[in-house]
PDB file of C-alpha atoms and ligand atoms in Angstrom:
ATOM      1  CA  MET A  14       0.524 -24.603  23.654  1.00 45.00           C
ATOM      2  CA  THR A  15       3.010 -22.582  25.680  1.00 51.00           C
ATOM      3  CA  ALA A  16       2.184 -19.501  27.705  1.00 54.00           C
ATOM      4  CA  ALA A  17       3.916 -16.242  26.828  1.00 56.00           C
ATOM      5  CA  PRO A  18       7.052 -15.553  28.842  1.00 60.00           C
ATOM      6  CA  GLN A  19       6.392 -13.159  31.718  1.00 59.00           C
ATOM      7  CA  GLY A  20       6.354  -9.500  30.757  1.00 64.00           C
ATOM      8  CA  LYS A  21       6.368 -10.103  26.987  1.00 72.00           C
ATOM      9  CA  LYS A  22       3.918  -8.123  24.926  1.00 84.00           C
ATOM     10  CA  TYR A  23       2.611  -9.436  21.654  1.00 96.00           C
ATOM     11  CA  LEU A  24       0.837  -7.396  19.023  1.00 97.00           C
ATOM     12  CA  GLY A  25      -1.511  -8.749  16.379  1.00 98.00           C
ATOM     13  CA  ALA A  26      -1.782  -7.064  12.974  1.00 98.00           C
ATOM     14  CA  VAL A  27      -3.940  -7.811   9.939  1.00 98.00           C
ATOM     15  CA  ASP A  28      -3.823  -6.455   6.406  1.00 97.00           C
ATOM     16  CA  LEU A  29      -7.262  -6.890   4.874  1.00 96.00           C
ATOM     17  CA  GLY A  30      -7.031  -6.716   1.085  1.00 92.00           C
ATOM     18  CA  GLY A  31      -9.492  -7.421  -1.697  1.00 89.00           C
ATOM     19  CA  SER A  32      -7.710 -10.659  -2.572  1.00 90.00           C
ATOM     20  CA  LYS A  33      -5.813 -11.716   0.569  1.00 94.00           C
ATOM     21  CA  ILE A  34      -5.749 -11.493   4.343  1.00 97.00           C
ATOM     22  CA  LEU A  35      -2.301 -11.372   5.981  1.00 98.00           C
ATOM     23  CA  SER A  36      -2.052 -11.685   9.769  1.00 98.00           C
ATOM     24  CA  VAL A  37       1.122 -11.452  11.840  1.00 98.00           C
ATOM     25  CA  ILE A  38       1.968 -11.635  15.526  1.00 98.00           C
ATOM     26  CA  ALA A  39       4.965  -9.522  16.462  1.00 97.00           C
ATOM     27  CA  GLU A  40       6.894  -8.167  19.375  1.00 94.00           C
ATOM     28  CA  GLY A  41       7.252  -4.407  19.850  1.00 86.00           C
ATOM     29  CA  ASP A  42      10.709  -4.393  18.248  1.00 90.00           C
ATOM     30  CA  GLY A  43       9.125  -5.692  15.035  1.00 92.00           C
ATOM     31  CA  ARG A  44      10.234  -9.313  15.323  1.00 95.00           C
ATOM     32  CA  ARG A  45       7.525 -11.466  13.755  1.00 97.00           C
ATOM     33  CA  VAL A  46       6.776 -14.660  15.686  1.00 97.00           C
ATOM     34  CA  GLY A  47       3.679 -15.947  13.890  1.00 97.00           C
ATOM     35  CA  GLU A  48       1.902 -15.487  10.582  1.00 98.00           C
ATOM     36  CA  ASP A  49      -1.107 -16.590   8.557  1.00 98.00           C
ATOM     37  CA  ARG A  50      -2.132 -15.902   4.964  1.00 98.00           C
ATOM     38  CA  ARG A  51      -5.391 -16.795   3.304  1.00 98.00           C
ATOM     39  CA  THR A  52      -7.555 -15.595   0.438  1.00 97.00           C
ATOM     40  CA  THR A  53     -10.221 -13.022   1.299  1.00 95.00           C
ATOM     41  CA  SER A  54     -12.916 -14.468  -1.002  1.00 94.00           C
ATOM     42  CA  ALA A  55     -14.505 -11.020  -0.681  1.00 93.00           C
ATOM     43  CA  ARG A  56     -17.561 -12.016  -2.741  1.00 94.00           C
ATOM     44  CA  GLU A  57     -18.855 -14.008   0.238  1.00 95.00           C
ATOM     45  CA  GLY A  58     -19.649 -10.735   2.019  1.00 94.00           C
ATOM     46  CA  PRO A  59     -18.601  -8.971   5.229  1.00 95.00           C
ATOM     47  CA  GLU A  60     -19.896 -11.487   7.791  1.00 95.00           C
ATOM     48  CA  VAL A  61     -17.981 -14.407   6.310  1.00 96.00           C
ATOM     49  CA  VAL A  62     -14.860 -12.276   5.807  1.00 96.00           C
ATOM     50  CA  LEU A  63     -14.978 -10.992   9.421  1.00 97.00           C
ATOM     51  CA  GLU A  64     -15.065 -14.585  10.638  1.00 97.00           C
ATOM     52  CA  ARG A  65     -12.127 -15.368   8.329  1.00 98.00           C
ATOM     53  CA  ILE A  66     -10.111 -12.449   9.767  1.00 98.00           C
ATOM     54  CA  GLY A  67     -10.735 -13.804  13.290  1.00 97.00           C
ATOM     55  CA  VAL A  68      -9.650 -17.304  12.287  1.00 97.00           C
ATOM     56  CA  SER A  69      -6.569 -15.925  10.511  1.00 98.00           C
ATOM     57  CA  LEU A  70      -5.419 -14.031  13.636  1.00 97.00           C
ATOM     58  CA  GLU A  71      -6.099 -17.048  15.840  1.00 97.00           C
ATOM     59  CA  THR A  72      -4.109 -19.243  13.442  1.00 98.00           C
ATOM     60  CA  ALA A  73      -1.181 -16.788  13.470  1.00 98.00           C
ATOM     61  CA  LEU A  74      -1.285 -16.858  17.302  1.00 97.00           C
ATOM     62  CA  ALA A  75      -1.309 -20.643  17.353  1.00 97.00           C
ATOM     63  CA  ASN A  76       1.602 -20.687  14.865  1.00 97.00           C
ATOM     64  CA  ALA A  77       3.547 -18.539  17.348  1.00 96.00           C
ATOM     65  CA  GLY A  78       2.725 -20.979  20.192  1.00 96.00           C
ATOM     66  CA  LEU A  79       0.582 -18.291  21.858  1.00 95.00           C
ATOM     67  CA  GLN A  80      -3.033 -17.903  22.871  1.00 91.00           C
ATOM     68  CA  GLN A  81      -5.565 -15.096  22.986  1.00 87.00           C
ATOM     69  CA  GLY A  82      -4.617 -13.794  26.447  1.00 90.00           C
ATOM     70  CA  ASP A  83      -1.075 -13.116  25.189  1.00 94.00           C
ATOM     71  CA  LEU A  84      -2.202 -10.307  22.877  1.00 95.00           C
ATOM     72  CA  THR A  85      -1.981  -6.778  24.239  1.00 95.00           C
ATOM     73  CA  ALA A  86      -3.534  -5.092  21.196  1.00 96.00           C
ATOM     74  CA  VAL A  87      -4.680  -5.776  17.646  1.00 97.00           C
ATOM     75  CA  GLY A  88      -4.437  -3.572  14.544  1.00 98.00           C
ATOM     76  CA  ILE A  89      -6.043  -3.868  11.138  1.00 98.00           C
ATOM     77  CA  CYS A  90      -5.459  -1.918   7.963  1.00 97.00           C
ATOM     78  CA  SER A  91      -7.850  -1.871   5.063  1.00 93.00           C
ATOM     79  CA  PRO A  92      -8.236  -0.281   1.645  1.00 88.00           C
ATOM     80  CA  GLY A  93     -10.669   2.582   1.203  1.00 82.00           C
ATOM     81  CA  PRO A  94     -12.029   5.254   3.518  1.00 85.00           C
ATOM     82  CA  CYS A  95     -12.077   4.435   7.245  1.00 90.00           C
ATOM     83  CA  ASP A  96     -13.357   6.288  10.292  1.00 92.00           C
ATOM     84  CA  ILE A  97     -10.292   5.747  12.464  1.00 91.00           C
ATOM     85  CA  ASP A  98     -11.796   7.214  15.655  1.00 92.00           C
ATOM     86  CA  ALA A  99     -14.935   5.077  15.420  1.00 95.00           C
ATOM     87  CA  GLY A 100     -13.013   1.983  14.233  1.00 96.00           C
ATOM     88  CA  VAL A 101     -15.330   1.645  11.246  1.00 96.00           C
ATOM     89  CA  ILE A 102     -14.514   0.681   7.647  1.00 95.00           C
ATOM     90  CA  CYS A 103     -16.789   3.087   5.728  1.00 93.00           C
ATOM     91  CA  SER A 104     -16.505   1.441   2.311  1.00 89.00           C
ATOM     92  CA  ALA A 105     -13.991  -0.460   0.224  1.00 86.00           C
ATOM     93  CA  PRO A 106     -14.116  -0.731  -3.569  1.00 81.00           C
ATOM     94  CA  ASN A 107     -12.605  -4.254  -3.523  1.00 84.00           C
ATOM     95  CA  LEU A 108     -14.787  -5.574  -0.683  1.00 91.00           C
ATOM     96  CA  PRO A 109     -18.371  -5.862  -1.909  1.00 91.00           C
ATOM     97  CA  GLY A 110     -21.029  -5.114   0.712  1.00 94.00           C
ATOM     98  CA  TRP A 111     -18.643  -3.421   3.152  1.00 94.00           C
ATOM     99  CA  ARG A 112     -20.458  -0.315   4.328  1.00 95.00           C
ATOM    100  CA  ASP A 113     -19.868   1.104   7.814  1.00 96.00           C
ATOM    101  CA  VAL A 114     -18.494  -2.165   9.248  1.00 96.00           C
ATOM    102  CA  PRO A 115     -17.471  -1.743  12.953  1.00 97.00           C
ATOM    103  CA  ILE A 116     -14.316  -3.805  12.548  1.00 97.00           C
ATOM    104  CA  CYS A 117     -12.641  -2.677  15.794  1.00 97.00           C
ATOM    105  CA  ARG A 118     -15.645  -3.650  17.924  1.00 97.00           C
ATOM    106  CA  TYR A 119     -15.684  -7.069  16.247  1.00 97.00           C
ATOM    107  CA  LEU A 120     -11.967  -7.662  16.911  1.00 97.00           C
ATOM    108  CA  GLU A 121     -12.198  -6.404  20.494  1.00 97.00           C
ATOM    109  CA  GLU A 122     -15.083  -8.744  21.274  1.00 96.00           C
ATOM    110  CA  ARG A 123     -13.472 -11.705  19.557  1.00 96.00           C
ATOM    111  CA  LEU A 124      -9.914 -11.309  20.852  1.00 94.00           C
ATOM    112  CA  GLY A 125     -10.434  -9.453  24.128  1.00 94.00           C
ATOM    113  CA  ALA A 126      -7.815  -6.817  23.275  1.00 95.00           C
ATOM    114  CA  PRO A 127      -8.092  -3.148  22.222  1.00 96.00           C
ATOM    115  CA  ALA A 128      -8.176  -2.707  18.440  1.00 97.00           C
ATOM    116  CA  LEU A 129      -6.932  -0.035  16.052  1.00 97.00           C
ATOM    117  CA  LEU A 130      -7.861   0.676  12.417  1.00 97.00           C
ATOM    118  CA  GLU A 131      -5.845   2.529   9.770  1.00 95.00           C
ATOM    119  CA  ASN A 132      -5.941   3.022   6.017  1.00 93.00           C
ATOM    120  CA  ASP A 133      -3.579   0.524   4.328  1.00 94.00           C
ATOM    121  CA  ALA A 134      -1.345   3.018   2.498  1.00 95.00           C
ATOM    122  CA  ASN A 135      -0.946   5.112   5.670  1.00 96.00           C
ATOM    123  CA  ALA A 136      -0.044   1.946   7.573  1.00 97.00           C
ATOM    124  CA  ALA A 137       2.539   0.969   4.940  1.00 97.00           C
ATOM    125  CA  ALA A 138       4.070   4.465   5.156  1.00 98.00           C
ATOM    126  CA  VAL A 139       4.487   3.990   8.920  1.00 97.00           C
ATOM    127  CA  GLY A 140       5.834   0.445   8.448  1.00 97.00           C
ATOM    128  CA  GLU A 141       8.488   1.641   5.976  1.00 97.00           C
ATOM    129  CA  HIS A 142       9.311   4.603   8.238  1.00 97.00           C
ATOM    130  CA  VAL A 143       9.890   2.489  11.340  1.00 96.00           C
ATOM    131  CA  TYR A 144      11.110  -0.864   9.990  1.00 96.00           C
ATOM    132  CA  GLY A 145      11.875  -0.392   6.267  1.00 97.00           C
ATOM    133  CA  ALA A 146      13.436   1.932   3.676  1.00 97.00           C
ATOM    134  CA  GLY A 147      12.558   5.072   5.671  1.00 97.00           C
ATOM    135  CA  ARG A 148      14.389   4.224   8.897  1.00 96.00           C
ATOM    136  CA  GLY A 149      16.060   7.314  10.330  1.00 95.00           C
ATOM    137  CA  CYS A 150      14.155   9.802   8.107  1.00 96.00           C
ATOM    138  CA  ARG A 151      11.711  12.328   9.601  1.00 97.00           C
ATOM    139  CA  HIS A 152      10.144  13.647   6.404  1.00 98.00           C
ATOM    140  CA  LEU A 153       9.066  11.068   3.885  1.00 97.00           C
ATOM    141  CA  ILE A 154       6.492  10.186   1.321  1.00 98.00           C
ATOM    142  CA  TYR A 155       5.371   6.659   0.560  1.00 98.00           C
ATOM    143  CA  ILE A 156       3.626   5.972  -2.729  1.00 98.00           C
ATOM    144  CA  THR A 157       2.265   2.598  -3.762  1.00 96.00           C
ATOM    145  CA  VAL A 158       1.729   1.940  -7.445  1.00 95.00           C
ATOM    146  CA  SER A 159      -0.353  -1.153  -8.102  1.00 92.00           C
ATOM    147  CA  THR A 160      -3.917  -1.499  -9.435  1.00 90.00           C
ATOM    148  CA  GLY A 161      -4.430   2.054  -8.130  1.00 92.00           C
ATOM    149  CA  ILE A 162      -2.034   4.589  -6.626  1.00 95.00           C
ATOM    150  CA  GLY A 163      -2.138   5.280  -2.885  1.00 94.00           C
ATOM    151  CA  GLY A 164       0.154   7.021  -0.475  1.00 96.00           C
ATOM    152  CA  GLY A 165       1.026   8.111   3.013  1.00 97.00           C
ATOM    153  CA  LEU A 166       2.857  11.133   4.414  1.00 98.00           C
ATOM    154  CA  ILE A 167       5.237  11.128   7.363  1.00 98.00           C
ATOM    155  CA  ILE A 168       5.820  14.722   8.432  1.00 97.00           C
ATOM    156  CA  ASP A 169       8.188  15.517  11.286  1.00 96.00           C
ATOM    157  CA  GLY A 170       8.346  11.840  12.210  1.00 96.00           C
ATOM    158  CA  ARG A 171       4.587  11.332  12.433  1.00 95.00           C
ATOM    159  CA  LEU A 172       1.879  10.073  10.122  1.00 96.00           C
ATOM    160  CA  TYR A 173      -0.090  13.027   8.746  1.00 96.00           C
ATOM    161  CA  ARG A 174      -3.796  12.143   8.489  1.00 92.00           C
ATOM    162  CA  GLY A 175      -5.353  15.509   7.638  1.00 92.00           C
ATOM    163  CA  ALA A 176      -8.728  16.800   8.847  1.00 89.00           C
ATOM    164  CA  THR A 177     -10.698  13.617   8.203  1.00 84.00           C
ATOM    165  CA  GLY A 178      -8.004  10.953   7.694  1.00 84.00           C
ATOM    166  CA  LEU A 179      -7.892  11.297   3.909  1.00 87.00           C
ATOM    167  CA  ALA A 180      -4.505  13.019   3.538  1.00 93.00           C
ATOM    168  CA  GLY A 181      -1.942  11.350   1.305  1.00 94.00           C
ATOM    169  CA  GLU A 182      -4.186  10.462  -1.637  1.00 94.00           C
ATOM    170  CA  LEU A 183      -1.167  10.965  -3.885  1.00 96.00           C
ATOM    171  CA  GLY A 184      -2.732   9.141  -6.817  1.00 96.00           C
ATOM    172  CA  HIS A 185      -5.480  11.703  -7.187  1.00 96.00           C
ATOM    173  CA  MET A 186      -3.307  14.704  -7.940  1.00 97.00           C
ATOM    174  CA  THR A 187      -4.341  16.140 -11.333  1.00 98.00           C
ATOM    175  CA  ILE A 188      -1.474  15.773 -13.804  1.00 98.00           C
ATOM    176  CA  ASP A 189      -3.333  16.384 -17.089  1.00 97.00           C
ATOM    177  CA  PRO A 190      -6.698  18.202 -16.872  1.00 97.00           C
ATOM    178  CA  GLN A 191      -7.675  16.789 -20.278  1.00 97.00           C
ATOM    179  CA  GLY A 192      -6.442  13.294 -19.422  1.00 96.00           C
ATOM    180  CA  PRO A 193      -8.379  10.026 -19.095  1.00 95.00           C
ATOM    181  CA  VAL A 194     -11.159   9.769 -16.532  1.00 95.00           C
ATOM    182  CA  CYS A 195     -10.100   8.399 -13.122  1.00 94.00           C
ATOM    183  CA  GLY A 196     -11.954   6.029 -10.791  1.00 89.00           C
ATOM    184  CA  CYS A 197     -12.591   9.030  -8.510  1.00 90.00           C
ATOM    185  CA  GLY A 198     -14.494  10.851 -11.281  1.00 94.00           C
ATOM    186  CA  ASN A 199     -11.823  13.479 -12.013  1.00 96.00           C
ATOM    187  CA  HIS A 200      -9.875  13.690 -15.286  1.00 97.00           C
ATOM    188  CA  GLY A 201      -6.139  13.070 -15.612  1.00 97.00           C
ATOM    189  CA  CYS A 202      -5.272  12.007 -12.062  1.00 98.00           C
ATOM    190  CA  LEU A 203      -1.842  10.401 -11.633  1.00 98.00           C
ATOM    191  CA  GLU A 204      -3.675   7.121 -10.986  1.00 96.00           C
ATOM    192  CA  ALA A 205      -5.433   7.338 -14.374  1.00 97.00           C
ATOM    193  CA  LEU A 206      -2.059   7.815 -16.104  1.00 98.00           C
ATOM    194  CA  ALA A 207       0.516   5.719 -14.233  1.00 98.00           C
ATOM    195  CA  SER A 208      -1.218   2.947 -12.231  1.00 96.00           C
ATOM    196  CA  GLY A 209      -1.066  -0.730 -13.111  1.00 96.00           C
ATOM    197  CA  THR A 210      -4.576  -0.396 -14.527  1.00 95.00           C
ATOM    198  CA  ALA A 211      -3.473   2.500 -16.775  1.00 97.00           C
ATOM    199  CA  ILE A 212      -0.383   0.568 -17.956  1.00 97.00           C
ATOM    200  CA  ALA A 213      -2.508  -2.501 -18.746  1.00 97.00           C
ATOM    201  CA  ALA A 214      -4.986  -0.313 -20.686  1.00 97.00           C
ATOM    202  CA  ARG A 215      -2.120   1.151 -22.801  1.00 97.00           C
ATOM    203  CA  GLY A 216      -0.900  -2.405 -23.384  1.00 98.00           C
ATOM    204  CA  GLN A 217      -4.333  -3.475 -24.568  1.00 98.00           C
ATOM    205  CA  GLU A 218      -4.486  -0.523 -26.990  1.00 97.00           C
ATOM    206  CA  LEU A 219      -1.049  -1.475 -28.276  1.00 98.00           C
ATOM    207  CA  VAL A 220      -2.106  -5.072 -28.927  1.00 97.00           C
ATOM    208  CA  ALA A 221      -5.361  -3.910 -30.596  1.00 97.00           C
ATOM    209  CA  GLN A 222      -3.276  -1.751 -32.961  1.00 97.00           C
ATOM    210  CA  GLY A 223      -0.962  -4.684 -33.712  1.00 96.00           C
ATOM    211  CA  GLY A 224       1.923  -2.738 -32.115  1.00 95.00           C
ATOM    212  CA  SER A 225       3.582  -5.584 -30.222  1.00 95.00           C
ATOM    213  CA  SER A 226       3.528  -9.221 -31.252  1.00 95.00           C
ATOM    214  CA  LEU A 227       5.504 -10.191 -28.124  1.00 97.00           C
ATOM    215  CA  LEU A 228       2.954  -8.595 -25.782  1.00 97.00           C
ATOM    216  CA  ALA A 229       0.082 -10.225 -27.706  1.00 97.00           C
ATOM    217  CA  GLU A 230       1.809 -13.601 -27.426  1.00 97.00           C
ATOM    218  CA  LEU A 231       2.527 -13.260 -23.663  1.00 97.00           C
ATOM    219  CA  ALA A 232      -1.042 -12.088 -22.987  1.00 97.00           C
ATOM    220  CA  GLN A 233      -2.450 -15.039 -24.880  1.00 97.00           C
ATOM    221  CA  LYS A 234      -0.202 -17.478 -23.029  1.00 97.00           C
ATOM    222  CA  GLN A 235      -1.160 -16.013 -19.621  1.00 96.00           C
ATOM    223  CA  GLY A 236      -4.849 -15.604 -20.469  1.00 97.00           C
ATOM    224  CA  ARG A 237      -4.756 -11.928 -19.425  1.00 96.00           C
ATOM    225  CA  LEU A 238      -2.884  -8.710 -20.007  1.00 97.00           C
ATOM    226  CA  THR A 239      -1.748  -6.861 -16.872  1.00 95.00           C
ATOM    227  CA  ALA A 240       0.891  -4.225 -16.078  1.00 95.00           C
ATOM    228  CA  GLU A 241       3.159  -7.142 -15.213  1.00 94.00           C
ATOM    229  CA  THR A 242       2.730  -8.556 -18.729  1.00 96.00           C
ATOM    230  CA  VAL A 243       3.717  -5.176 -20.202  1.00 97.00           C
ATOM    231  CA  ALA A 244       6.743  -5.028 -17.852  1.00 95.00           C
ATOM    232  CA  GLN A 245       7.705  -8.556 -18.853  1.00 95.00           C
ATOM    233  CA  ALA A 246       7.615  -7.717 -22.566  1.00 96.00           C
ATOM    234  CA  ALA A 247       9.559  -4.522 -21.839  1.00 96.00           C
ATOM    235  CA  GLY A 248      12.164  -6.595 -19.974  1.00 94.00           C
ATOM    236  CA  GLN A 249      12.498  -8.817 -23.044  1.00 95.00           C
ATOM    237  CA  GLY A 250      13.368  -5.784 -25.142  1.00 96.00           C
ATOM    238  CA  ASP A 251       9.991  -4.799 -26.636  1.00 97.00           C
ATOM    239  CA  ILE A 252      10.467  -1.102 -27.493  1.00 97.00           C
ATOM    240  CA  ALA A 253       6.755  -0.176 -27.509  1.00 98.00           C
ATOM    241  CA  CYS A 254       6.215  -1.780 -24.088  1.00 97.00           C
ATOM    242  CA  GLN A 255       9.319  -0.060 -22.724  1.00 97.00           C
ATOM    243  CA  GLU A 256       7.809   3.214 -23.913  1.00 98.00           C
ATOM    244  CA  ILE A 257       4.548   2.502 -22.006  1.00 98.00           C
ATOM    245  CA  ILE A 258       6.450   1.929 -18.737  1.00 97.00           C
ATOM    246  CA  ARG A 259       8.674   4.948 -19.395  1.00 97.00           C
ATOM    247  CA  ARG A 260       5.583   7.084 -19.975  1.00 98.00           C
ATOM    248  CA  ALA A 261       4.124   5.974 -16.613  1.00 98.00           C
ATOM    249  CA  GLY A 262       7.472   6.889 -14.993  1.00 97.00           C
ATOM    250  CA  TYR A 263       7.333  10.306 -16.673  1.00 98.00           C
ATOM    251  CA  TYR A 264       3.899  11.005 -15.154  1.00 98.00           C
ATOM    252  CA  LEU A 265       5.058   9.758 -11.748  1.00 98.00           C
ATOM    253  CA  GLY A 266       7.976  12.192 -11.959  1.00 98.00           C
ATOM    254  CA  ILE A 267       5.586  15.102 -12.600  1.00 98.00           C
ATOM    255  CA  GLY A 268       3.758  14.086  -9.420  1.00 98.00           C
ATOM    256  CA  PHE A 269       7.020  13.682  -7.480  1.00 98.00           C
ATOM    257  CA  ALA A 270       8.105  17.224  -8.437  1.00 98.00           C
ATOM    258  CA  SER A 271       4.958  18.612  -6.807  1.00 98.00           C
ATOM    259  CA  TYR A 272       5.391  16.424  -3.712  1.00 98.00           C
ATOM    260  CA  VAL A 273       8.977  17.719  -3.415  1.00 98.00           C
ATOM    261  CA  ASN A 274       7.910  21.346  -3.731  1.00 98.00           C
ATOM    262  CA  ILE A 275       5.016  20.991  -1.279  1.00 97.00           C
ATOM    263  CA  PHE A 276       6.559  18.763   1.405  1.00 97.00           C
ATOM    264  CA  ASN A 277      10.344  19.132   1.046  1.00 98.00           C
ATOM    265  CA  PRO A 278      10.826  15.419   1.919  1.00 98.00           C
ATOM    266  CA  GLN A 279      14.101  13.569   2.491  1.00 98.00           C
ATOM    267  CA  LEU A 280      12.765  10.476   0.834  1.00 98.00           C
ATOM    268  CA  ILE A 281      10.147   9.304  -1.644  1.00 98.00           C
ATOM    269  CA  MET A 282       9.641   5.534  -1.325  1.00 97.00           C
ATOM    270  CA  ILE A 283       7.874   3.579  -4.036  1.00 96.00           C
ATOM    271  CA  GLY A 284       6.103   0.303  -3.291  1.00 95.00           C
ATOM    272  CA  GLY A 285       3.444  -1.810  -5.009  1.00 92.00           C
ATOM    273  CA  GLY A 286       3.602  -4.336  -7.839  1.00 89.00           C
ATOM    274  CA  VAL A 287       4.371  -1.830 -10.616  1.00 93.00           C
ATOM    275  CA  ALA A 288       7.552  -0.724  -8.778  1.00 91.00           C
ATOM    276  CA  LYS A 289       9.007  -4.137  -9.697  1.00 88.00           C
ATOM    277  CA  ALA A 290       9.616  -2.656 -13.182  1.00 90.00           C
ATOM    278  CA  GLY A 291      12.630  -1.023 -11.454  1.00 91.00           C
ATOM    279  CA  ASP A 292      14.808   1.460 -13.310  1.00 93.00           C
ATOM    280  CA  LEU A 293      12.700   1.423 -16.450  1.00 94.00           C
ATOM    281  CA  LEU A 294      10.063   3.197 -14.340  1.00 95.00           C
ATOM    282  CA  LEU A 295      12.283   4.972 -11.793  1.00 95.00           C
ATOM    283  CA  ALA A 296      14.842   6.538 -14.155  1.00 96.00           C
ATOM    284  CA  PRO A 297      12.288   8.640 -16.103  1.00 97.00           C
ATOM    285  CA  ALA A 298      10.463   9.445 -12.832  1.00 97.00           C
ATOM    286  CA  ARG A 299      13.683  10.797 -11.308  1.00 97.00           C
ATOM    287  CA  ALA A 300      14.593  12.686 -14.485  1.00 98.00           C
ATOM    288  CA  GLU A 301      11.199  14.388 -14.707  1.00 98.00           C
ATOM    289  CA  MET A 302      11.215  15.223 -10.993  1.00 98.00           C
ATOM    290  CA  GLU A 303      14.672  16.796 -11.386  1.00 98.00           C
ATOM    291  CA  ALA A 304      13.557  18.794 -14.419  1.00 98.00           C
ATOM    292  CA  ARG A 305      10.562  20.289 -12.609  1.00 98.00           C
ATOM    293  CA  ALA A 306      11.157  20.594  -8.838  1.00 98.00           C
ATOM    294  CA  MET A 307      12.885  23.499  -7.100  1.00 98.00           C
ATOM    295  CA  PRO A 308      16.670  22.858  -6.943  1.00 97.00           C
ATOM    296  CA  GLU A 309      16.966  23.659  -3.213  1.00 97.00           C
ATOM    297  CA  ALA A 310      14.286  21.082  -2.345  1.00 97.00           C
ATOM    298  CA  LEU A 311      15.731  18.550  -4.820  1.00 98.00           C
ATOM    299  CA  ARG A 312      19.070  18.510  -3.056  1.00 96.00           C
ATOM    300  CA  ALA A 313      17.419  17.033   0.048  1.00 96.00           C
ATOM    301  CA  VAL A 314      15.454  14.230  -1.592  1.00 98.00           C
ATOM    302  CA  GLN A 315      16.207  10.637  -2.512  1.00 96.00           C
ATOM    303  CA  VAL A 316      13.904   8.303  -4.445  1.00 96.00           C
ATOM    304  CA  LYS A 317      14.086   4.628  -3.390  1.00 94.00           C
ATOM    305  CA  LEU A 318      12.129   1.410  -3.592  1.00 95.00           C
ATOM    306  CA  ALA A 319      10.201   0.416  -0.457  1.00 96.00           C
ATOM    307  CA  GLU A 320      11.682  -2.574   1.409  1.00 96.00           C
ATOM    308  CA  LEU A 321       8.903  -4.418   3.209  1.00 96.00           C
ATOM    309  CA  GLY A 322       6.874  -5.701   0.248  1.00 93.00           C
ATOM    310  CA  ASP A 323       3.457  -6.929   1.354  1.00 93.00           C
ATOM    311  CA  TYR A 324       4.482  -6.706   5.042  1.00 97.00           C
ATOM    312  CA  GLY A 325       4.409  -2.869   4.930  1.00 97.00           C
ATOM    313  CA  GLY A 326       0.828  -2.551   6.176  1.00 97.00           C
ATOM    314  CA  VAL A 327       1.031  -5.074   9.032  1.00 98.00           C
ATOM    315  CA  MET A 328       4.389  -3.735  10.207  1.00 97.00           C
ATOM    316  CA  GLY A 329       2.921  -0.234  10.225  1.00 97.00           C
ATOM    317  CA  MET A 330       0.108  -1.475  12.453  1.00 98.00           C
ATOM    318  CA  VAL A 331       2.683  -3.095  14.765  1.00 97.00           C
ATOM    319  CA  ALA A 332       4.544   0.246  15.000  1.00 96.00           C
ATOM    320  CA  LEU A 333       1.341   2.210  15.685  1.00 96.00           C
ATOM    321  CA  LEU A 334       0.271  -0.286  18.380  1.00 96.00           C
ATOM    322  CA  ARG A 335       3.741  -0.275  19.921  1.00 93.00           C
ATOM    323  CA  ASP A 336       3.486   3.493  20.244  1.00 85.00           C
ATOM    324  CA  GLY A 337       0.185   3.099  22.067  1.00 78.00           C
ATOM    325  CA  ALA A 338      -2.071   4.426  19.339  1.00 60.00           C
ATOM    326  CA  THR A 339      -5.152   2.475  20.551  1.00 51.00           C
ATOM    327  CA  ALA A 340      -7.735   4.436  22.532  1.00 39.00           C
TER     328      ALA A 340
HETATM  329 ZN1  LIG B 700      -8.546  10.289  -9.245  1.00 63.79          ZN
END
């Protein structure tokens, strides 16, 4: 093992997800020098997963030829509500048993470096702002469309957290008051209409009605029917599946129009697995946004795909640590 060159500062960042843990070691300019990926196996509970996070960071350090003393700070982002100031993950729908887990204290004790916590969508917004599709923009909105819909707001060059860190829940804007019930308990949220879960549900209805033999065949072959399956059938020319994706894009565009009118952003960036559907989703989203938003605000805004993929969250933590966001 080699010691870190004199004066170099290394930052550790972890993205804790329901299915995977991604750890990176980076320099302040964003250059990644070490990495580790492993499955979360969240069912084993918080204690086992905490240990796994520690091992993952230590493995990423070792992969970079570094050791614990070389880390100046560590950041972790996680799904669900967090108490940023206390460094506590309050709860996480995809992490069973996680209730008020003092993650920062654990990392500080284990790694001997100050630790910082942030919500994963907020972190990805910062990552895209500093290192990705949002470079050079001061006013931008990041929206991630996957199983659910999350988001983060960069206003005047800074992450906007709101009064209690919950700002940017872009998926829970009401689009249709009579719409399907959402995971949050409200009716007709954007998430209930345009998320991967919503697209998969429409696909299942379609198959049940005998509306797409191609989708039924793909679902049977894969053993499951997800938004990706619907997108795949759409890509192979299935008209009914194309209509499902287009419909999700239409609802996204209704949301975008409100974001444009409220925040007057330069950029709306879309990340998450569903964004891989590309123009089939983005074209109707843009069209609906243009039909509804105020023309003066529309002139300023671009809609683009995010660039960092699943590195968005960790790179956001690197940027926040670089800027000295730890206490
Ligand atoms: Zn909701």
